[in-house]
mmCIF file of C-alpha atoms in Angstrom:
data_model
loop_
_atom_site.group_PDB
_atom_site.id
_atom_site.type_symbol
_atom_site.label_atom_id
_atom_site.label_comp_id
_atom_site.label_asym_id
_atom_site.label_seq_id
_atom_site.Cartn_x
_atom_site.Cartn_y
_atom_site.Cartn_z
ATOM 1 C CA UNK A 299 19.066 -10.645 -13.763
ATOM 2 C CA UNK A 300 21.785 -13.221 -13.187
ATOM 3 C CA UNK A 301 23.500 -14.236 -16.918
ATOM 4 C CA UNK A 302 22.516 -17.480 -16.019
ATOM 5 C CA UNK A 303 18.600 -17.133 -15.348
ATOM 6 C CA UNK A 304 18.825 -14.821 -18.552
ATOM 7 C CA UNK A 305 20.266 -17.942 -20.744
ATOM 8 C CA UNK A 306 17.693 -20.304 -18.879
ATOM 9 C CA UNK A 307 15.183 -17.627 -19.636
ATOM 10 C CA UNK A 308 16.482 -17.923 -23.510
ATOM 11 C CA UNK A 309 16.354 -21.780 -23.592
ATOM 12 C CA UNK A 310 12.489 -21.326 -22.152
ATOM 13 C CA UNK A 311 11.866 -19.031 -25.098
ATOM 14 C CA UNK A 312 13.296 -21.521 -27.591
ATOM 15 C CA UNK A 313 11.382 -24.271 -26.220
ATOM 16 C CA UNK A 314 7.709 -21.954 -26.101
ATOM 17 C CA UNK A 315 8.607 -21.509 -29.827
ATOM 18 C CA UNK A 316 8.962 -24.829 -30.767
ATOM 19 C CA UNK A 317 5.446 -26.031 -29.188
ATOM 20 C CA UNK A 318 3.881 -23.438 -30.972
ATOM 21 C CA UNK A 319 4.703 -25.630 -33.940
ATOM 22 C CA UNK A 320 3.742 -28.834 -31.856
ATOM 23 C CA UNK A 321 0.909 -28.031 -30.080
ATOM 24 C CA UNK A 322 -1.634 -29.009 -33.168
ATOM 25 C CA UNK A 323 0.484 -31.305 -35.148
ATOM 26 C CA UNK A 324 -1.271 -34.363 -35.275
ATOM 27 C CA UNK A 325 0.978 -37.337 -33.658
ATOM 28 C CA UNK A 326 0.109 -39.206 -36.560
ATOM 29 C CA UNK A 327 2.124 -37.363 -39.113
ATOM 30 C CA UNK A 328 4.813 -36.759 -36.857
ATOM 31 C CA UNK A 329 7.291 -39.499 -39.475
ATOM 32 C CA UNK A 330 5.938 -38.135 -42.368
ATOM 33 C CA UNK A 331 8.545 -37.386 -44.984
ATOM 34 C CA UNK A 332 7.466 -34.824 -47.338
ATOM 35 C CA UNK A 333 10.360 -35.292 -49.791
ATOM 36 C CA UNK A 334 13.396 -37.426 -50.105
ATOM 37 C CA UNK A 335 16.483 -36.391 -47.935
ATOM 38 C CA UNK A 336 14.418 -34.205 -45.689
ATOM 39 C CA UNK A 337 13.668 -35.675 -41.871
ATOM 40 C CA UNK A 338 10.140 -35.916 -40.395
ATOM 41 C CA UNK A 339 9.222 -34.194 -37.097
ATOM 42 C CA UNK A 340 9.588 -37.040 -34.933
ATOM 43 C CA UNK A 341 13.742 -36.880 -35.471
ATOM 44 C CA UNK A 342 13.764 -33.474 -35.025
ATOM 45 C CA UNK A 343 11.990 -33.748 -31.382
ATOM 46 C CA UNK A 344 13.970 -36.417 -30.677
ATOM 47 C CA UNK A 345 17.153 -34.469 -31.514
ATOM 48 C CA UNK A 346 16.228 -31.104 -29.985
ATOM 49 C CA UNK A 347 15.196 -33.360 -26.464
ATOM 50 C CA UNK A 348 18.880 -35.499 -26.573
ATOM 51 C CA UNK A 349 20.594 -32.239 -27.883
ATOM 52 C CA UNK A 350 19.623 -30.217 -24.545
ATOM 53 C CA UNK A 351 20.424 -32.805 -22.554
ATOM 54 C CA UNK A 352 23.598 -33.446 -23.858
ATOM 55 C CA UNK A 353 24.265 -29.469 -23.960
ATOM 56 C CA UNK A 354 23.182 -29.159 -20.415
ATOM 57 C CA UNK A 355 22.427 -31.749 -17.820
ATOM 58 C CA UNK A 356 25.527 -33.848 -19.006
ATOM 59 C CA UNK A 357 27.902 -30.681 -19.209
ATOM 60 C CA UNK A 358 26.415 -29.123 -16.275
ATOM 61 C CA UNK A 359 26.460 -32.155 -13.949
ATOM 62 C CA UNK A 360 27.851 -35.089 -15.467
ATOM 63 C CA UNK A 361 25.889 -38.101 -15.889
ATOM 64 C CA UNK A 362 23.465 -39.582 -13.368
ATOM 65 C CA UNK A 363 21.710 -42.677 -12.527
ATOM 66 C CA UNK A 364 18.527 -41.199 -13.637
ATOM 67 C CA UNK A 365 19.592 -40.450 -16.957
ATOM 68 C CA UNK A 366 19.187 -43.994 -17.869
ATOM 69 C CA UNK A 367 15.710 -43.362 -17.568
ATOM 70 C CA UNK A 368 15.212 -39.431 -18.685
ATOM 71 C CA UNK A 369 17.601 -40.505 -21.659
ATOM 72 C CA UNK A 370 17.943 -44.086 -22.864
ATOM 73 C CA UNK A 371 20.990 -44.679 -25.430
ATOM 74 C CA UNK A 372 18.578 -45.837 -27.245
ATOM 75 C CA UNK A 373 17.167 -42.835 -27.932
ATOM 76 C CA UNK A 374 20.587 -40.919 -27.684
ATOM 77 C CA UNK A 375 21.643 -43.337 -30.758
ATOM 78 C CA UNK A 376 17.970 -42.751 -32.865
ATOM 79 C CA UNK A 377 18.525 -39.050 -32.077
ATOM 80 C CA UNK A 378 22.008 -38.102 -32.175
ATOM 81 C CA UNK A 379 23.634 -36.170 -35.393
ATOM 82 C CA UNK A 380 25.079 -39.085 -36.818
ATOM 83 C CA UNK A 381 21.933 -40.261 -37.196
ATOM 84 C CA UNK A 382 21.516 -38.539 -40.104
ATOM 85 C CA UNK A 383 19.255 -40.979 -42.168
ATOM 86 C CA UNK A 384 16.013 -40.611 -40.909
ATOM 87 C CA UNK A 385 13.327 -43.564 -41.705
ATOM 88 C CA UNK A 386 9.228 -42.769 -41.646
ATOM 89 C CA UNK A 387 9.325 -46.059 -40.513
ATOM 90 C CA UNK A 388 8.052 -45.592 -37.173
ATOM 91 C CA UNK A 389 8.983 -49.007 -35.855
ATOM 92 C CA UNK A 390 12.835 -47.771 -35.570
ATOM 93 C CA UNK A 391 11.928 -45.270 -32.840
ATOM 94 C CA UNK A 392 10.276 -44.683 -29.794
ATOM 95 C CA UNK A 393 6.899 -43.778 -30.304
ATOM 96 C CA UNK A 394 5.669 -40.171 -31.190
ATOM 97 C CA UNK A 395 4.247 -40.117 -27.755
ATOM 98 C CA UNK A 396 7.471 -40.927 -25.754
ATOM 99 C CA UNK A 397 9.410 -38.751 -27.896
ATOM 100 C CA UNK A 398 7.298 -35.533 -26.937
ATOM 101 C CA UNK A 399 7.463 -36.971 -23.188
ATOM 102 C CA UNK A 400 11.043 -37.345 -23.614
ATOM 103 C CA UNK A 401 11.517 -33.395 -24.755
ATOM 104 C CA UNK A 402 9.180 -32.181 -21.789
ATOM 105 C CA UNK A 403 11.075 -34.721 -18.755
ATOM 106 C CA UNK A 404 14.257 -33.209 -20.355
ATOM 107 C CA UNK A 405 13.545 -29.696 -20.260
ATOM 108 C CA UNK A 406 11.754 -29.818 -16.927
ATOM 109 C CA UNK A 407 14.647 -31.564 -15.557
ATOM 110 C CA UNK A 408 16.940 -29.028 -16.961
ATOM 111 C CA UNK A 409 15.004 -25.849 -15.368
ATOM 112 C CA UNK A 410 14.649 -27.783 -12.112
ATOM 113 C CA UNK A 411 18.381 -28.844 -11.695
ATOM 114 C CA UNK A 412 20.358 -25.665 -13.399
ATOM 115 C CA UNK A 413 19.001 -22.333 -11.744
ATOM 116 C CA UNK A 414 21.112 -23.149 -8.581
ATOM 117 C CA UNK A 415 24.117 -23.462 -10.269
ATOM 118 C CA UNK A 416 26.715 -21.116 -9.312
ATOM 119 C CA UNK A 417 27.243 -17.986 -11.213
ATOM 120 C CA UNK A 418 31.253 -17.726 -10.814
ATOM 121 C CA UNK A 419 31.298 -21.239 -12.696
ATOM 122 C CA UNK A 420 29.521 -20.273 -16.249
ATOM 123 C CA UNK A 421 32.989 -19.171 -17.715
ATOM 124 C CA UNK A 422 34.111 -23.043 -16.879
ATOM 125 C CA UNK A 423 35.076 -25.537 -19.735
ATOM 126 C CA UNK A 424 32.717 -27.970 -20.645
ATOM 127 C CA UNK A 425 32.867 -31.666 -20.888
ATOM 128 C CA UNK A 426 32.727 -33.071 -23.117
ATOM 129 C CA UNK A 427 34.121 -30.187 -25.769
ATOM 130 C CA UNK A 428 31.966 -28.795 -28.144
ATOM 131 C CA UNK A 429 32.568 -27.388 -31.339
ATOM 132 C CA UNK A 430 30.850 -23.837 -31.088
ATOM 133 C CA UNK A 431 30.267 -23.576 -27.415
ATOM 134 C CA UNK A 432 33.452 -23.489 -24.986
ATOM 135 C CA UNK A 433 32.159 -22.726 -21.243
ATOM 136 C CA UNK A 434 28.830 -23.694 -19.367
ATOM 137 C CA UNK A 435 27.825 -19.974 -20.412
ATOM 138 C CA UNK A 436 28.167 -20.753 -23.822
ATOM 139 C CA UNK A 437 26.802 -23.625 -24.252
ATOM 140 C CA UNK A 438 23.620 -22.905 -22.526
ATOM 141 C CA UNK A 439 23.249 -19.767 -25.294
ATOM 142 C CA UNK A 440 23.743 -22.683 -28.276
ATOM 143 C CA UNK A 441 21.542 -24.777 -26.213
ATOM 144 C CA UNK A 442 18.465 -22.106 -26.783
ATOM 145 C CA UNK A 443 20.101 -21.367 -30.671
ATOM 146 C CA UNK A 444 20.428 -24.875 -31.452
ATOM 147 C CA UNK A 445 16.553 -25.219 -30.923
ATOM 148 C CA UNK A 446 15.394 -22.117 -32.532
ATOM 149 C CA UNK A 447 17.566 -23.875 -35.735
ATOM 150 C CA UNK A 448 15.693 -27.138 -35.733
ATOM 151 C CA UNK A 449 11.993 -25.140 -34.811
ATOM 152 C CA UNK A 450 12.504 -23.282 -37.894
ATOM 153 C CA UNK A 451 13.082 -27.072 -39.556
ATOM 154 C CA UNK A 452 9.763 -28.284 -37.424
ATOM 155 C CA UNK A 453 7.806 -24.765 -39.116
ATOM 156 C CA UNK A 454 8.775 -26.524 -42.590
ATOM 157 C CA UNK A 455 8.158 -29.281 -42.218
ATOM 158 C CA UNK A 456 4.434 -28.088 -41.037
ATOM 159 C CA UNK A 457 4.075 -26.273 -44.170
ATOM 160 C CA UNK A 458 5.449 -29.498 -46.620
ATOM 161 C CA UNK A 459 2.347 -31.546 -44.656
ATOM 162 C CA UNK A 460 -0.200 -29.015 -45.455
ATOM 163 C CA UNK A 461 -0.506 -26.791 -42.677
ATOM 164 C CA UNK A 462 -0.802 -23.686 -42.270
ATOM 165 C CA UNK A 463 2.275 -21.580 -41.056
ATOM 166 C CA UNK A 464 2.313 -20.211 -38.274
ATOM 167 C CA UNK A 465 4.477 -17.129 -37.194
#
Protein backbone atom coordinates (compact mmCIF):
# COMPACT_ATOMS: atom_id res chain seq x y z
CA UNK A 1 0.00 0.00 0.00
CA UNK A 2 1.17 3.40 -1.20
CA UNK A 3 1.74 5.90 2.16
CA UNK A 4 -0.59 7.94 0.52
CA UNK A 5 -3.74 5.55 -0.02
CA UNK A 6 -2.78 4.40 3.65
CA UNK A 7 -3.30 8.21 5.01
CA UNK A 8 -6.47 8.51 2.66
CA UNK A 9 -7.43 5.17 4.06
CA UNK A 10 -6.88 6.89 7.73
CA UNK A 11 -8.88 10.08 6.89
CA UNK A 12 -11.84 7.47 5.63
CA UNK A 13 -11.60 5.85 9.05
CA UNK A 14 -11.85 9.19 10.86
CA UNK A 15 -14.70 10.25 8.88
CA UNK A 16 -16.74 6.44 9.35
CA UNK A 17 -16.16 7.31 13.07
CA UNK A 18 -17.58 10.47 13.18
CA UNK A 19 -21.03 9.39 11.39
CA UNK A 20 -21.33 6.81 13.75
CA UNK A 21 -22.02 9.69 16.10
CA UNK A 22 -24.17 11.46 13.32
CA UNK A 23 -26.03 8.99 11.81
CA UNK A 24 -29.06 9.20 14.59
CA UNK A 25 -28.57 12.61 15.95
CA UNK A 26 -31.59 14.33 15.35
CA UNK A 27 -30.91 17.60 13.05
CA UNK A 28 -32.90 19.36 15.42
CA UNK A 29 -30.55 19.35 18.33
CA UNK A 30 -27.67 19.71 16.26
CA UNK A 31 -27.15 23.81 18.12
CA UNK A 32 -27.99 22.60 21.27
CA UNK A 33 -25.66 23.83 23.97
CA UNK A 34 -25.61 21.63 26.88
CA UNK A 35 -23.61 23.99 29.12
CA UNK A 36 -22.06 27.37 28.89
CA UNK A 37 -18.63 27.58 27.01
CA UNK A 38 -19.10 24.24 25.37
CA UNK A 39 -20.04 24.29 21.32
CA UNK A 40 -23.04 22.41 19.85
CA UNK A 41 -22.63 19.81 17.07
CA UNK A 42 -23.45 21.93 14.29
CA UNK A 43 -19.83 23.98 14.81
CA UNK A 44 -18.11 21.04 15.20
CA UNK A 45 -19.37 19.61 11.61
CA UNK A 46 -18.87 22.69 10.27
CA UNK A 47 -15.26 22.82 11.53
CA UNK A 48 -14.25 19.21 10.86
CA UNK A 49 -15.84 19.84 6.90
CA UNK A 50 -13.70 23.50 6.47
CA UNK A 51 -10.78 21.90 8.51
CA UNK A 52 -10.26 19.00 5.76
CA UNK A 53 -10.60 21.16 3.20
CA UNK A 54 -8.31 23.56 4.29
CA UNK A 55 -5.81 20.57 5.34
CA UNK A 56 -6.19 19.02 1.98
CA UNK A 57 -7.82 20.27 -1.16
CA UNK A 58 -6.28 23.83 -0.53
CA UNK A 59 -2.71 22.40 0.40
CA UNK A 60 -2.91 19.73 -2.06
CA UNK A 61 -4.08 21.80 -5.04
CA UNK A 62 -4.48 25.28 -4.29
CA UNK A 63 -7.69 26.92 -4.58
CA UNK A 64 -10.22 26.42 -7.37
CA UNK A 65 -13.15 27.97 -8.91
CA UNK A 66 -15.32 25.37 -7.46
CA UNK A 67 -14.41 25.98 -4.06
CA UNK A 68 -16.58 28.94 -4.02
CA UNK A 69 -19.26 26.61 -4.14
CA UNK A 70 -17.90 23.30 -2.10
CA UNK A 71 -16.69 26.03 0.51
CA UNK A 72 -18.27 29.46 0.81
CA UNK A 73 -16.21 32.02 3.14
CA UNK A 74 -19.07 32.18 4.64
CA UNK A 75 -18.91 29.10 6.04
CA UNK A 76 -14.99 29.14 6.23
CA UNK A 77 -15.60 32.35 8.63
CA UNK A 78 -18.73 30.47 10.84
CA UNK A 79 -16.36 27.47 10.96
CA UNK A 80 -12.89 28.44 11.25
CA UNK A 81 -10.91 28.31 14.83
CA UNK A 82 -11.24 31.78 15.50
CA UNK A 83 -14.58 31.28 15.61
CA UNK A 84 -14.43 30.24 18.85
CA UNK A 85 -17.81 31.60 20.29
CA UNK A 86 -20.30 29.40 19.18
CA UNK A 87 -24.15 30.71 19.26
CA UNK A 88 -27.31 27.98 19.43
CA UNK A 89 -28.70 30.55 17.54
CA UNK A 90 -29.19 28.82 14.42
CA UNK A 91 -29.90 31.87 12.31
CA UNK A 92 -25.93 32.70 12.30
CA UNK A 93 -25.19 29.56 10.26
CA UNK A 94 -25.99 27.60 7.46
CA UNK A 95 -28.53 25.26 8.20
CA UNK A 96 -27.94 21.81 9.93
CA UNK A 97 -28.76 20.32 6.62
CA UNK A 98 -26.14 22.19 4.46
CA UNK A 99 -23.64 21.78 7.05
CA UNK A 100 -23.79 17.82 6.91
CA UNK A 101 -23.93 18.32 2.92
CA UNK A 102 -21.05 20.51 3.21
CA UNK A 103 -18.85 17.67 5.27
CA UNK A 104 -19.95 14.85 2.70
CA UNK A 105 -19.20 17.29 -0.87
CA UNK A 106 -15.89 17.95 1.02
CA UNK A 107 -14.79 14.62 1.78
CA UNK A 108 -16.02 13.12 -1.47
CA UNK A 109 -14.21 15.75 -3.25
CA UNK A 110 -11.15 15.06 -1.29
CA UNK A 111 -11.10 11.08 -2.06
CA UNK A 112 -11.98 11.84 -5.68
CA UNK A 113 -9.21 14.51 -6.37
CA UNK A 114 -6.15 13.19 -3.97
CA UNK A 115 -5.51 9.36 -4.77
CA UNK A 116 -3.72 10.43 -8.05
CA UNK A 117 -1.46 12.55 -6.51
CA UNK A 118 2.04 11.67 -6.90
CA UNK A 119 3.80 9.71 -4.30
CA UNK A 120 7.45 11.41 -4.66
CA UNK A 121 5.56 14.78 -3.68
CA UNK A 122 4.09 13.84 0.02
CA UNK A 123 7.47 14.95 1.68
CA UNK A 124 6.65 18.59 -0.07
CA UNK A 125 5.95 21.77 2.09
CA UNK A 126 2.62 22.83 2.41
CA UNK A 127 0.92 26.06 1.76
CA UNK A 128 -0.13 27.64 3.58
CA UNK A 129 2.18 26.48 6.84
CA UNK A 130 0.72 24.74 9.50
CA UNK A 131 1.56 24.53 12.93
CA UNK A 132 1.83 20.64 13.55
CA UNK A 133 1.87 19.35 10.06
CA UNK A 134 4.94 20.35 7.69
CA UNK A 135 4.62 18.27 4.25
CA UNK A 136 1.48 17.03 2.23
CA UNK A 137 2.30 13.62 4.14
CA UNK A 138 1.83 15.17 7.26
CA UNK A 139 -0.80 16.99 7.00
CA UNK A 140 -3.01 14.43 5.53
CA UNK A 141 -2.12 12.20 8.97
CA UNK A 142 -3.45 15.52 11.16
CA UNK A 143 -6.14 15.75 8.67
CA UNK A 144 -7.57 12.09 9.89
CA UNK A 145 -6.23 13.11 13.83
CA UNK A 146 -7.75 16.38 13.74
CA UNK A 147 -11.21 14.62 13.18
CA UNK A 148 -10.89 11.78 15.49
CA UNK A 149 -10.22 15.02 18.16
CA UNK A 150 -13.43 16.83 17.39
CA UNK A 151 -15.56 13.10 17.01
CA UNK A 152 -14.56 12.45 20.44
CA UNK A 153 -16.10 16.28 21.14
CA UNK A 154 -19.32 15.19 18.81
CA UNK A 155 -19.49 11.61 21.31
CA UNK A 156 -19.90 14.31 24.25
CA UNK A 157 -21.74 16.24 23.23
CA UNK A 158 -24.25 13.13 22.40
CA UNK A 159 -24.03 12.09 25.88
CA UNK A 160 -24.69 16.00 27.48
CA UNK A 161 -28.15 15.76 25.10
CA UNK A 162 -29.22 12.53 26.51
CA UNK A 163 -28.08 9.92 24.35
CA UNK A 164 -26.78 7.07 24.70
CA UNK A 165 -22.96 6.58 24.00
CA UNK A 166 -21.94 4.86 21.63
CA UNK A 167 -18.45 3.13 21.30
Amino acid sequence: MSRLQFALDRISFARNYTRRFLHDFPLEQWFHMPAEGVTHVAWQVGHIAYAQYRLTLLRFRGAAPIDAELMPEAFQAAFRPQSIDPSPDPSRYPSAESIRATLDHVHAAVMAELPGFPDADLDSPITPTHDIATSKIEVLHWCADHELVHAGQIALLRRLCGHKPIW
